[in-house]
Every structure is written in structure tokens, then in C-alpha cells.
Amino acid sequence: MAGHEQGAATGQQIDYEALFEATPSPNLVLGPDLVIVAVNQAYLKATRTRREDLLGRHVFDAFPDNPADPNATGTRNLGASLRRVLATGERDSMALQKYDIPVPGDEGEGEAGSDEGEGRGRRGRRGEGRFEERYWSPINTPVLGPDGSVQLIIHRVEDVTDFVRERAQAPLKRTAEMDVDLRTRARELQEVNERLREAHARERSTALTLQQAMLPALVPGLHLHVAVRYRPAVGSLNVCGDWYEVSELADGRIAAAVGDVVGQGLGAACVMGQLRSALSAAIRVVGGPAQALEALGLYALSLEGALAATAVQVVIDRSARTICYSCAGHPPPLLLRAEGDVVRLDEATDPPLGARPEQVERPAATLPYTPGGILVLYTDGLIERRGEDIDVGLGRLADSLSRHGGLDPEQLADALLVDLGVTGGTVADDTALVVIGL
């Protein structure tokens, strides 16, 4: 745990170890291997354990299932929750759990041998000592490292045993029956949630496979240094419809595009593939980016799930040293000029695809460039953050581009993702990024 850190808001020195120790809620800290690395006093009191008996032990070695209870599901449910936290980097709140804990020490010794302990304890079948019937409300929260991976898990619990017992011992038999039914329903709900998560995970895996299969590999021999990055969102159903395309046209010009389909899961992935293919074909047969997006907009009207999709298409003419572009509701590309200034390509912006029921001429703009510049195309997952104006994200991207402009496109792409916080387990939305060295 951290020792002393500077409090940003107050300027005070905060002793986080003391804060953790004094927290009234029972807290256990686990490493990614589920070995106990820290425990606070409230947890020791709630479980009647000693710190030296827990630190360095695997959580399920320290707290196994009660062998005398054939219906024990504590380790299974907690294990599933901890694995979800490790896989997603997100907090997981569990339903009410019956999770008996072993009574420390020999039978009849110390606090475990008190009348209260005798009243609650059960003897295990395999000589593992007595277990105490307990009920908990757990929450598992990840602590992420700089790379977005889960470094620690804070396992916080609230002991609700007394509440459950008081309800069960109420004078009305119906109250006790309702209590039993509540625990049964909670257990059933936990199992249903597990099945739903497994189904969502399967859909996510299928959608990711489909999405990645439809995203193109870069064509060799473009005579431009191009780097692409795609980062899927974190979460079981957050696979969206971001895509990119970079190809060489018949006259030697380079066409590059990115787009974003509204929606999630398999449907969005399928629509993404159809729009990407249609725009890739259109840019090869029409006069330029605006005409290609016009054609794509008409196609989107007949494609379910394509309305409000966004896209930007650029064409780089190396002989004329110009960039022609058109945007359909999409965030503007950024050009880092060889001279060092960053320019937004936002002079040819129109509504998203399918926003108009008839064909309307879309705008296009052309600007010159000098060799040595960098062109960046991206989807909104790179710059948008909840509760923040999009211009703030655009400014952050422009600043990062200026700072790292001396890097080659491969290194620059990675640096942009780090600066914009699109790493490991922290991605809240799909992100596609194309970096082109001019």
C-alpha cells in the first residue's frame, strides 16, 4: 500500500496505510494471483483472524468452503467475480453470499471457543475444524496500473450475518420462510447472472473475431509510412462498429478512411463490414471523397443499423502534394505540418450517413502539405470522455501530436494512445487510429 502521498486538493500529506487500516468496512487486498497482500483491522475483526495468518496466503486457502455444507458455493461465486475483475478491469458487486469461515485455533481455544463461537460453529467432515455460518455482501474493485492492467483487487465486504439471523428468528414462521426464499432467490440470481455473463462473453468474442477479420491488413508498397491501431472497448457487450481503410488508388493516390457505426455487438460489427466495403469500392470509381460519401449515404438508407453512422474519407495526392477530404458527421482529422503547427481538417463537415432521405451534394476541401508532415485519422473513442466537451479531447490529441511529432508513425501511434488514456483495460469505447507519414 502507498505510504505518504501529496493530497492534490488540500496540499496535506495523506498516510494511505493509516487510512486503509482505519477504514470501518472490512477490506482485503489481493494480488492478480489472488494472494492476500494487505488486510485492514475491520476485516480481521469481522473474520476473527490474525494478520500473520492471512498475508501471503491464497484467498481460498485462507477461506475454503465449509466441507460440512454440501451446498457451499462461496469459493465458486467469489472466484468467478474475481476472474471477471481481472478480465475486464471493472468493479464487480456480488449478490448476498452465504460464505462460512473457519474458526481460528484449536477447538475451545481463545475467542473461537467462546459461547458465541460454539453457537455458530460447525465441525467439518475432514478434520478441518469448525466453521462459522456467515453471510456477506461483497464488492470487488480493481486497482489499475499505468498500463491499464489489474495490479490489485480490493475485496470489500459487509457482514450481514446478524441481520439474516434476526430475520430468521422472527416470531412469525412466514418471516423465516420469506427469509429462506430470499436467500434462495439471491443464489438463483447469482447463477443466472453467471450464465448471462458467459453468454455475453461469447457474443463479445464472436463479434471481436468477426470485426477483426473484416478490418483490412495494410497493402504493401504504399510508399507512405502508415501505422494503424484498433482497441476494442472493455465490457461484455461493448464491441462496437469502428473501422478503418487504407489503400492505393489506380492513379497512385492514397485513400484513407475511418468510420463508426452506432450500436454494439454482432449487429454493429456486421454493419461496419458492409459500410467499409461499400466505401472502399465507391472511392475507386467516383471523383473524390465527397462523391464517395454521397454514395455511401444512399447505401446507408437501405442498410438496417447504418443510420447515423459517421465516416471521414481522405485522398492523398503525392504528386500534387495535396489532401482532399470530406467528413460525414465524424471528428476531423488532424494534420501536423512539417513546419510544426497542427491543423484541423474541419472545413468539409456534413451530417452523418443516412441523415438525409435523398442524395445531397456533400462538401469537400483540399489543402496542400509539404513532405515530413503527419496525418491522423481516428474514431471518437480516442478523444471523447463522459462529461467532457469534445473540444477538450481534440485539444489533448493536438498537444500530444505536437509533442511527439518527431517519432515515426508506429511509435507515434503508441504514444498517442498512451497520452489519450487508451490502454489495456481502460478503454470505454472502441478506438480506431490511423497515422500516416507524408
Short mmCIF file of C-alpha atoms in Angstrom, two decimals:
data_model
loop_
_atom_site.label_atom_id
_atom_site.label_comp_id
_atom_site.label_asym_id
_atom_site.label_seq_id
_atom_site.Cartn_x
_atom_site.Cartn_y
_atom_site.Cartn_z
CA MET A 1 0.00 0.00 0.00
CA ALA A 2 1.12 3.60 -0.53
CA GLY A 3 2.75 5.36 2.37
CA HIS A 4 2.65 9.15 2.14
CA GLU A 5 1.38 10.98 -0.92
CA GLN A 6 0.71 14.63 -1.60
CA GLY A 7 -3.02 15.47 -1.49
CA ALA A 8 -3.67 17.37 -4.72
CA ALA A 9 -6.69 19.26 -3.44
CA THR A 10 -5.56 20.19 0.08
CA GLY A 11 -1.77 20.01 -0.02
CA GLN A 12 -1.85 17.71 3.03
CA GLN A 13 0.33 14.69 3.49
CA ILE A 14 -2.02 11.70 3.49
CA ASP A 15 -0.96 8.48 5.15
CA TYR A 16 -2.82 5.98 2.98
CA GLU A 17 -1.69 3.00 5.03
CA ALA A 18 -3.24 4.52 8.15
CA LEU A 19 -6.35 5.46 6.17
CA PHE A 20 -6.75 1.90 4.89
CA GLU A 21 -6.20 0.48 8.39
CA ALA A 22 -8.80 2.80 9.93
CA THR A 23 -11.48 2.22 7.26
CA PRO A 24 -14.55 0.86 9.10
CA SER A 25 -15.54 -1.52 6.29
CA PRO A 26 -13.68 -4.85 6.18
CA ASN A 27 -11.17 -4.78 3.30
CA LEU A 28 -8.84 -7.42 1.92
CA VAL A 29 -6.31 -6.62 -0.85
CA LEU A 30 -5.38 -9.35 -3.33
CA GLY A 31 -2.70 -9.56 -5.99
CA PRO A 32 -3.55 -10.76 -9.53
CA ASP A 33 -2.65 -14.28 -8.33
CA LEU A 34 -5.34 -13.91 -5.62
CA VAL A 35 -2.73 -13.98 -2.87
CA ILE A 36 -3.56 -11.75 0.12
CA VAL A 37 -1.19 -8.77 0.27
CA ALA A 38 -2.96 -6.50 2.76
CA VAL A 39 -5.82 -6.62 5.26
CA ASN A 40 -7.29 -3.94 7.50
CA GLN A 41 -8.28 -4.18 11.14
CA ALA A 42 -12.01 -4.24 10.37
CA TYR A 43 -11.54 -7.36 8.25
CA LEU A 44 -9.51 -9.08 10.94
CA LYS A 45 -12.24 -8.32 13.47
CA ALA A 46 -15.05 -9.48 11.17
CA THR A 47 -13.34 -12.79 10.37
CA ARG A 48 -11.68 -13.29 13.80
CA THR A 49 -8.30 -13.85 12.19
CA ARG A 50 -4.77 -12.58 12.68
CA ARG A 51 -2.86 -10.61 10.10
CA GLU A 52 0.08 -13.04 10.09
CA ASP A 53 -2.28 -15.93 9.32
CA LEU A 54 -3.61 -14.24 6.15
CA LEU A 55 -0.78 -12.32 4.49
CA GLY A 56 0.93 -14.29 1.74
CA ARG A 57 -1.81 -16.93 1.52
CA HIS A 58 -4.09 -17.63 -1.44
CA VAL A 59 -7.53 -16.33 -0.55
CA PHE A 60 -9.18 -19.73 -0.96
CA ASP A 61 -6.53 -21.43 1.16
CA ALA A 62 -7.26 -18.93 3.91
CA PHE A 63 -11.04 -19.16 3.40
CA PRO A 64 -12.05 -22.54 1.91
CA ASP A 65 -15.62 -23.72 1.56
CA ASN A 66 -17.19 -25.37 4.59
CA PRO A 67 -16.77 -29.11 3.95
CA ALA A 68 -19.80 -29.81 6.17
CA ASP A 69 -22.09 -27.80 3.86
CA PRO A 70 -22.89 -29.74 0.65
CA ASN A 71 -24.48 -26.60 -0.84
CA ALA A 72 -21.49 -24.31 -0.23
CA THR A 73 -20.88 -22.01 -3.22
CA GLY A 74 -18.74 -19.28 -1.64
CA THR A 75 -15.43 -20.02 -3.35
CA ARG A 76 -17.11 -20.67 -6.70
CA ASN A 77 -19.05 -17.39 -6.70
CA LEU A 78 -16.19 -15.30 -5.33
CA GLY A 79 -13.74 -16.92 -7.76
CA ALA A 80 -16.00 -16.06 -10.71
CA SER A 81 -16.28 -12.46 -9.54
CA LEU A 82 -12.52 -12.06 -9.09
CA ARG A 83 -11.86 -13.53 -12.54
CA ARG A 84 -14.29 -11.03 -14.06
CA VAL A 85 -12.46 -8.16 -12.39
CA LEU A 86 -9.12 -9.43 -13.71
CA ALA A 87 -10.52 -9.88 -17.23
CA THR A 88 -12.44 -6.59 -17.53
CA GLY A 89 -10.70 -4.20 -15.13
CA GLU A 90 -14.13 -3.22 -13.80
CA ARG A 91 -15.72 -3.36 -10.35
CA ASP A 92 -17.98 -6.33 -9.64
CA SER A 93 -20.73 -6.22 -6.99
CA MET A 94 -21.90 -9.62 -5.79
CA ALA A 95 -25.30 -10.73 -4.51
CA LEU A 96 -25.75 -11.70 -0.86
CA GLN A 97 -23.42 -14.63 -0.18
CA LYS A 98 -23.51 -17.39 2.42
CA TYR A 99 -19.80 -17.98 2.97
CA ASP A 100 -18.89 -19.80 6.18
CA ILE A 101 -15.46 -19.07 7.59
CA PRO A 102 -13.13 -21.37 9.53
CA VAL A 103 -12.85 -20.67 13.23
CA PRO A 104 -9.17 -19.96 14.02
CA GLY A 105 -7.17 -22.01 16.54
CA ASP A 106 -7.95 -25.32 18.13
CA GLU A 107 -11.47 -26.09 19.24
CA GLY A 108 -12.27 -24.50 22.57
CA GLU A 109 -9.26 -22.20 22.43
CA GLY A 110 -9.37 -18.43 22.67
CA GLU A 111 -12.13 -16.39 21.12
CA ALA A 112 -13.21 -19.20 18.83
CA GLY A 113 -14.12 -21.27 21.89
CA SER A 114 -16.49 -18.66 23.35
CA ASP A 115 -20.17 -19.41 23.80
CA GLU A 116 -20.95 -17.34 20.74
CA GLY A 117 -18.41 -19.27 18.71
CA GLU A 118 -19.81 -22.58 19.92
CA GLY A 119 -23.29 -21.48 19.00
CA ARG A 120 -22.28 -20.58 15.44
CA GLY A 121 -19.64 -23.16 14.65
CA ARG A 122 -19.92 -26.43 12.72
CA ARG A 123 -17.43 -29.22 12.56
CA GLY A 124 -16.04 -30.02 9.15
CA ARG A 125 -16.13 -33.58 7.88
CA ARG A 126 -12.45 -33.95 7.03
CA GLY A 127 -10.87 -32.83 10.28
CA GLU A 128 -10.59 -29.22 9.14
CA GLY A 129 -12.04 -27.80 12.38
CA ARG A 130 -15.17 -25.81 12.93
CA PHE A 131 -16.77 -23.37 10.50
CA GLU A 132 -18.92 -20.42 11.42
CA GLU A 133 -22.05 -19.71 9.41
CA ARG A 134 -21.71 -16.21 7.98
CA TYR A 135 -23.45 -14.01 5.40
CA TRP A 136 -21.72 -11.26 3.42
CA SER A 137 -22.33 -8.50 0.89
CA PRO A 138 -19.07 -8.32 -1.18
CA ILE A 139 -17.74 -5.83 -3.74
CA ASN A 140 -14.52 -6.44 -5.68
CA THR A 141 -12.78 -3.34 -7.06
CA PRO A 142 -9.68 -3.33 -9.32
CA VAL A 143 -6.66 -1.09 -8.87
CA LEU A 144 -5.18 -0.46 -12.32
CA GLY A 145 -1.52 0.04 -13.13
CA PRO A 146 -0.12 2.60 -15.61
CA ASP A 147 -0.61 0.16 -18.47
CA GLY A 148 -4.27 -0.41 -17.61
CA SER A 149 -3.79 -3.93 -16.25
CA VAL A 150 -5.18 -5.00 -12.89
CA GLN A 151 -2.43 -4.73 -10.27
CA LEU A 152 -4.53 -5.29 -7.14
CA ILE A 153 -8.10 -6.19 -6.19
CA ILE A 154 -9.76 -4.61 -3.15
CA HIS A 155 -12.22 -7.15 -1.73
CA ARG A 156 -14.62 -5.20 0.48
CA VAL A 157 -17.30 -6.99 2.46
CA GLU A 158 -20.11 -6.08 4.84
CA ASP A 159 -21.04 -8.70 7.42
CA VAL A 160 -24.86 -9.08 7.31
CA THR A 161 -24.98 -12.26 9.42
CA ASP A 162 -26.81 -10.69 12.35
CA PHE A 163 -29.43 -9.20 10.07
CA VAL A 164 -30.07 -12.55 8.37
CA ARG A 165 -30.30 -14.33 11.74
CA GLU A 166 -32.68 -11.80 13.22
CA ARG A 167 -34.95 -12.21 10.26
CA ALA A 168 -34.80 -16.00 10.51
CA GLN A 169 -35.59 -15.94 14.23
CA ALA A 170 -38.62 -13.65 13.91
CA PRO A 171 -41.71 -14.98 15.72
CA LEU A 172 -43.75 -15.34 12.55
CA LYS A 173 -42.97 -18.52 10.66
CA ARG A 174 -43.84 -16.74 7.44
CA THR A 175 -40.99 -14.28 8.01
CA ALA A 176 -38.50 -17.12 8.34
CA GLU A 177 -39.88 -18.76 5.22
CA MET A 178 -39.59 -15.50 3.34
CA ASP A 179 -36.00 -15.16 4.55
CA VAL A 180 -35.12 -18.62 3.27
CA ASP A 181 -36.82 -17.79 -0.01
CA LEU A 182 -34.82 -14.53 -0.23
CA ARG A 183 -31.54 -16.40 0.18
CA THR A 184 -32.63 -18.98 -2.37
CA ARG A 185 -33.60 -16.27 -4.87
CA ALA A 186 -30.32 -14.46 -4.29
CA ARG A 187 -28.41 -17.66 -5.03
CA GLU A 188 -30.51 -18.29 -8.15
CA LEU A 189 -29.96 -14.69 -9.28
CA GLN A 190 -26.21 -15.15 -8.85
CA GLU A 191 -26.32 -18.27 -11.05
CA VAL A 192 -28.45 -16.52 -13.69
CA ASN A 193 -26.02 -13.59 -13.73
CA GLU A 194 -23.15 -16.02 -14.23
CA ARG A 195 -24.87 -17.59 -17.23
CA LEU A 196 -25.69 -14.18 -18.70
CA ARG A 197 -22.10 -13.04 -18.34
CA GLU A 198 -20.89 -16.21 -20.04
CA ALA A 199 -23.35 -15.65 -22.91
CA HIS A 200 -22.28 -12.01 -23.23
CA ALA A 201 -18.64 -13.03 -23.22
CA ARG A 202 -19.30 -15.49 -26.06
CA GLU A 203 -21.05 -12.80 -28.09
CA ARG A 204 -18.21 -10.38 -27.44
CA SER A 205 -15.66 -12.96 -28.56
CA THR A 206 -17.63 -13.72 -31.72
CA ALA A 207 -18.11 -10.04 -32.53
CA LEU A 208 -14.42 -9.29 -31.96
CA THR A 209 -13.40 -12.17 -34.23
CA LEU A 210 -15.77 -11.00 -36.95
CA GLN A 211 -14.74 -7.38 -36.56
CA GLN A 212 -11.02 -8.09 -36.70
CA ALA A 213 -11.46 -10.40 -39.68
CA MET A 214 -13.16 -7.59 -41.63
CA LEU A 215 -10.59 -4.94 -40.77
CA PRO A 216 -8.04 -4.87 -43.60
CA ALA A 217 -4.35 -5.50 -43.46
CA LEU A 218 -2.22 -2.69 -44.86
CA VAL A 219 -1.36 -3.08 -48.52
CA PRO A 220 2.42 -3.23 -49.01
CA GLY A 221 4.12 -0.75 -51.33
CA LEU A 222 2.05 2.34 -50.42
CA HIS A 223 5.19 4.49 -50.45
CA LEU A 224 3.89 6.11 -47.31
CA HIS A 225 4.66 5.07 -43.77
CA VAL A 226 1.31 4.12 -42.21
CA ALA A 227 0.50 2.77 -38.73
CA VAL A 228 -2.95 1.59 -37.66
CA ARG A 229 -4.25 0.69 -34.20
CA TYR A 230 -7.56 -0.80 -33.16
CA ARG A 231 -8.57 -1.10 -29.48
CA PRO A 232 -11.89 -2.81 -28.65
CA ALA A 233 -13.90 -1.48 -25.73
CA VAL A 234 -13.82 -3.09 -22.31
CA GLY A 235 -17.04 -4.86 -21.28
CA SER A 236 -19.00 -7.90 -22.34
CA LEU A 237 -21.23 -6.11 -24.87
CA ASN A 238 -19.19 -3.06 -25.79
CA VAL A 239 -17.87 -4.31 -29.13
CA CYS A 240 -18.91 -1.54 -31.50
CA GLY A 241 -18.57 -0.73 -35.18
CA ASP A 242 -15.35 1.27 -35.60
CA TRP A 243 -13.37 0.62 -38.78
CA TYR A 244 -10.56 1.92 -40.96
CA GLU A 245 -9.34 1.51 -44.53
CA VAL A 246 -6.06 2.49 -46.26
CA SER A 247 -5.49 1.62 -49.92
CA GLU A 248 -3.80 2.82 -53.10
CA LEU A 249 -5.97 4.00 -55.99
CA ALA A 250 -5.29 3.21 -59.63
CA ASP A 251 -3.70 6.61 -60.34
CA GLY A 252 -1.24 6.30 -57.45
CA ARG A 253 -3.20 8.39 -54.95
CA ILE A 254 -3.71 7.05 -51.41
CA ALA A 255 -7.21 6.71 -49.96
CA ALA A 256 -7.70 6.52 -46.20
CA ALA A 257 -10.94 6.38 -44.21
CA VAL A 258 -12.26 5.72 -40.73
CA GLY A 259 -15.86 5.26 -39.64
CA ASP A 260 -18.09 4.48 -36.69
CA VAL A 261 -21.39 2.60 -36.58
CA VAL A 262 -23.91 3.32 -33.83
CA GLY A 263 -24.67 0.23 -31.75
CA GLN A 264 -22.92 -2.70 -30.16
CA GLY A 265 -22.27 -6.39 -30.60
CA LEU A 266 -22.59 -8.59 -33.66
CA GLY A 267 -25.06 -6.29 -35.42
CA ALA A 268 -22.73 -3.30 -35.32
CA ALA A 269 -19.79 -5.43 -36.44
CA CYS A 270 -21.75 -6.70 -39.47
CA VAL A 271 -22.93 -3.20 -40.49
CA MET A 272 -19.38 -1.94 -40.09
CA GLY A 273 -18.09 -4.53 -42.55
CA GLN A 274 -20.72 -3.65 -45.13
CA LEU A 275 -20.12 0.10 -44.93
CA ARG A 276 -16.35 -0.32 -45.05
CA SER A 277 -16.58 -2.49 -48.16
CA ALA A 278 -19.04 -0.13 -49.86
CA LEU A 279 -16.88 2.96 -49.24
CA SER A 280 -13.75 1.12 -50.36
CA ALA A 281 -15.48 0.32 -53.66
CA ALA A 282 -17.02 3.79 -54.08
CA ILE A 283 -13.75 5.72 -53.69
CA ARG A 284 -12.27 3.68 -56.56
CA VAL A 285 -14.95 4.61 -59.09
CA VAL A 286 -16.12 8.14 -58.23
CA GLY A 287 -14.44 11.52 -58.50
CA GLY A 288 -13.36 12.06 -54.90
CA PRO A 289 -14.13 11.81 -51.15
CA ALA A 290 -17.36 13.85 -51.24
CA GLN A 291 -18.86 11.76 -54.03
CA ALA A 292 -17.84 8.56 -52.28
CA LEU A 293 -19.62 9.63 -49.08
CA GLU A 294 -22.70 10.65 -51.10
CA ALA A 295 -22.89 7.12 -52.48
CA LEU A 296 -22.29 5.63 -49.06
CA GLY A 297 -25.05 7.79 -47.56
CA LEU A 298 -27.58 6.48 -50.09
CA TYR A 299 -26.46 2.92 -49.38
CA ALA A 300 -26.85 3.51 -45.63
CA LEU A 301 -30.55 4.35 -46.15
CA SER A 302 -31.17 0.76 -47.26
CA LEU A 303 -28.99 -0.88 -44.61
CA GLU A 304 -30.61 -1.54 -41.25
CA GLY A 305 -28.46 -0.27 -38.41
CA ALA A 306 -26.45 2.11 -40.62
CA LEU A 307 -28.37 5.32 -39.94
CA ALA A 308 -26.34 7.90 -38.02
CA ALA A 309 -23.09 6.10 -38.83
CA THR A 310 -20.20 8.51 -39.35
CA ALA A 311 -17.19 8.43 -41.66
CA VAL A 312 -14.36 10.55 -43.00
CA GLN A 313 -12.64 9.92 -46.33
CA VAL A 314 -9.35 11.48 -47.41
CA VAL A 315 -7.37 11.15 -50.63
CA ILE A 316 -3.66 11.98 -50.62
CA ASP A 317 -2.17 13.05 -53.96
CA ARG A 318 1.59 12.65 -53.58
CA SER A 319 2.47 14.22 -56.91
CA ALA A 320 0.41 17.38 -56.26
CA ARG A 321 1.15 17.22 -52.51
CA THR A 322 -2.48 17.80 -51.58
CA ILE A 323 -5.00 16.24 -49.22
CA CYS A 324 -8.65 16.21 -50.31
CA TYR A 325 -11.20 15.23 -47.66
CA SER A 326 -14.85 15.08 -46.69
CA CYS A 327 -16.47 14.28 -43.31
CA ALA A 328 -19.91 12.79 -42.65
CA GLY A 329 -20.58 13.65 -39.01
CA HIS A 330 -17.14 12.41 -37.97
CA PRO A 331 -14.46 14.11 -35.82
CA PRO A 332 -11.98 15.98 -38.04
CA PRO A 333 -8.61 14.51 -38.99
CA LEU A 334 -5.55 16.37 -37.71
CA LEU A 335 -2.55 17.37 -39.83
CA LEU A 336 0.78 18.04 -38.14
CA ARG A 337 2.56 20.16 -40.72
CA ALA A 338 6.26 19.77 -41.31
CA GLU A 339 6.54 23.35 -40.03
CA GLY A 340 5.25 22.19 -36.61
CA ASP A 341 1.67 23.56 -36.40
CA VAL A 342 -1.41 21.32 -36.08
CA VAL A 343 -4.37 21.89 -38.40
CA ARG A 344 -7.89 20.51 -38.03
CA LEU A 345 -9.42 19.28 -41.27
CA ASP A 346 -12.87 20.65 -40.43
CA GLU A 347 -13.82 22.74 -43.47
CA ALA A 348 -15.84 19.97 -45.17
CA THR A 349 -18.15 18.57 -42.49
CA ASP A 350 -21.69 17.31 -43.13
CA PRO A 351 -24.33 15.30 -41.20
CA PRO A 352 -23.86 11.54 -40.59
CA LEU A 353 -24.63 8.89 -43.18
CA GLY A 354 -28.32 8.30 -43.84
CA ALA A 355 -29.30 11.61 -42.22
CA ARG A 356 -30.95 12.81 -45.45
CA PRO A 357 -33.59 10.80 -47.36
CA GLU A 358 -32.32 11.96 -50.76
CA GLN A 359 -28.96 12.46 -52.44
CA VAL A 360 -27.40 15.79 -51.50
CA GLU A 361 -24.01 17.01 -52.64
CA ARG A 362 -21.54 16.72 -49.78
CA PRO A 363 -18.76 19.27 -49.25
CA ALA A 364 -15.08 18.62 -49.90
CA ALA A 365 -11.96 20.61 -49.13
CA THR A 366 -8.37 20.43 -50.33
CA LEU A 367 -5.22 21.69 -48.64
CA PRO A 368 -1.54 21.44 -49.56
CA TYR A 369 1.12 19.74 -47.49
CA THR A 370 4.89 19.56 -47.50
CA PRO A 371 6.76 16.28 -47.03
CA GLY A 372 7.53 15.47 -43.42
CA GLY A 373 4.04 16.07 -42.06
CA ILE A 374 1.78 13.62 -40.20
CA LEU A 375 -1.92 12.97 -40.90
CA VAL A 376 -4.02 11.40 -38.14
CA LEU A 377 -7.48 9.87 -38.60
CA TYR A 378 -9.35 8.37 -35.65
CA THR A 379 -12.74 7.47 -34.17
CA ASP A 380 -14.40 9.24 -31.26
CA GLY A 381 -13.24 6.66 -28.70
CA LEU A 382 -9.83 8.33 -28.83
CA ILE A 383 -10.99 11.78 -27.78
CA GLU A 384 -14.46 11.62 -26.20
CA ARG A 385 -14.82 11.29 -22.42
CA ARG A 386 -18.04 11.28 -20.42
CA GLY A 387 -18.91 14.72 -19.05
CA GLU A 388 -16.23 16.45 -21.13
CA ASP A 389 -16.61 18.68 -24.17
CA ILE A 390 -15.23 17.09 -27.33
CA ASP A 391 -13.02 20.12 -27.95
CA VAL A 392 -11.10 19.26 -24.79
CA GLY A 393 -10.29 15.83 -26.22
CA LEU A 394 -9.35 17.34 -29.57
CA GLY A 395 -7.00 19.75 -27.83
CA ARG A 396 -5.44 16.90 -25.89
CA LEU A 397 -4.84 14.98 -29.12
CA ALA A 398 -3.35 18.04 -30.84
CA ASP A 399 -0.99 18.66 -27.91
CA SER A 400 0.15 15.04 -27.91
CA LEU A 401 0.70 15.14 -31.65
CA SER A 402 2.83 18.27 -31.33
CA ARG A 403 4.95 16.78 -28.54
CA HIS A 404 5.64 13.51 -30.34
CA GLY A 405 5.77 14.76 -33.91
CA GLY A 406 9.39 13.66 -34.30
CA LEU A 407 8.51 9.97 -33.89
CA ASP A 408 7.86 7.62 -36.78
CA PRO A 409 4.19 6.62 -37.31
CA GLU A 410 4.48 3.31 -35.41
CA GLN A 411 5.98 4.94 -32.33
CA LEU A 412 3.69 7.94 -32.64
CA ALA A 413 0.55 5.76 -32.74
CA ASP A 414 1.54 4.10 -29.45
CA ALA A 415 2.43 7.44 -27.85
CA LEU A 416 -0.95 8.94 -28.81
CA LEU A 417 -2.82 6.00 -27.28
CA VAL A 418 -0.90 6.36 -24.03
CA ASP A 419 -1.38 10.14 -23.83
CA LEU A 420 -5.11 9.83 -24.56
CA GLY A 421 -5.54 7.04 -22.00
CA VAL A 422 -6.47 4.32 -24.49
CA THR A 423 -4.53 1.44 -22.98
CA GLY A 424 -5.04 -2.08 -21.64
CA GLY A 425 -8.18 -2.40 -19.57
CA THR A 426 -9.19 1.26 -19.59
CA VAL A 427 -10.93 1.55 -22.98
CA ALA A 428 -14.59 2.57 -22.57
CA ASP A 429 -15.32 2.79 -26.32
CA ASP A 430 -13.88 1.21 -29.44
CA THR A 431 -10.99 3.19 -30.89
CA ALA A 432 -9.53 3.10 -34.39
CA LEU A 433 -6.42 5.17 -35.19
CA VAL A 434 -4.60 5.70 -38.47
CA VAL A 435 -1.29 7.61 -38.52
CA ILE A 436 0.17 8.48 -41.95
CA GLY A 437 3.63 9.89 -42.52
CA LEU A 438 3.52 12.25 -45.51
#
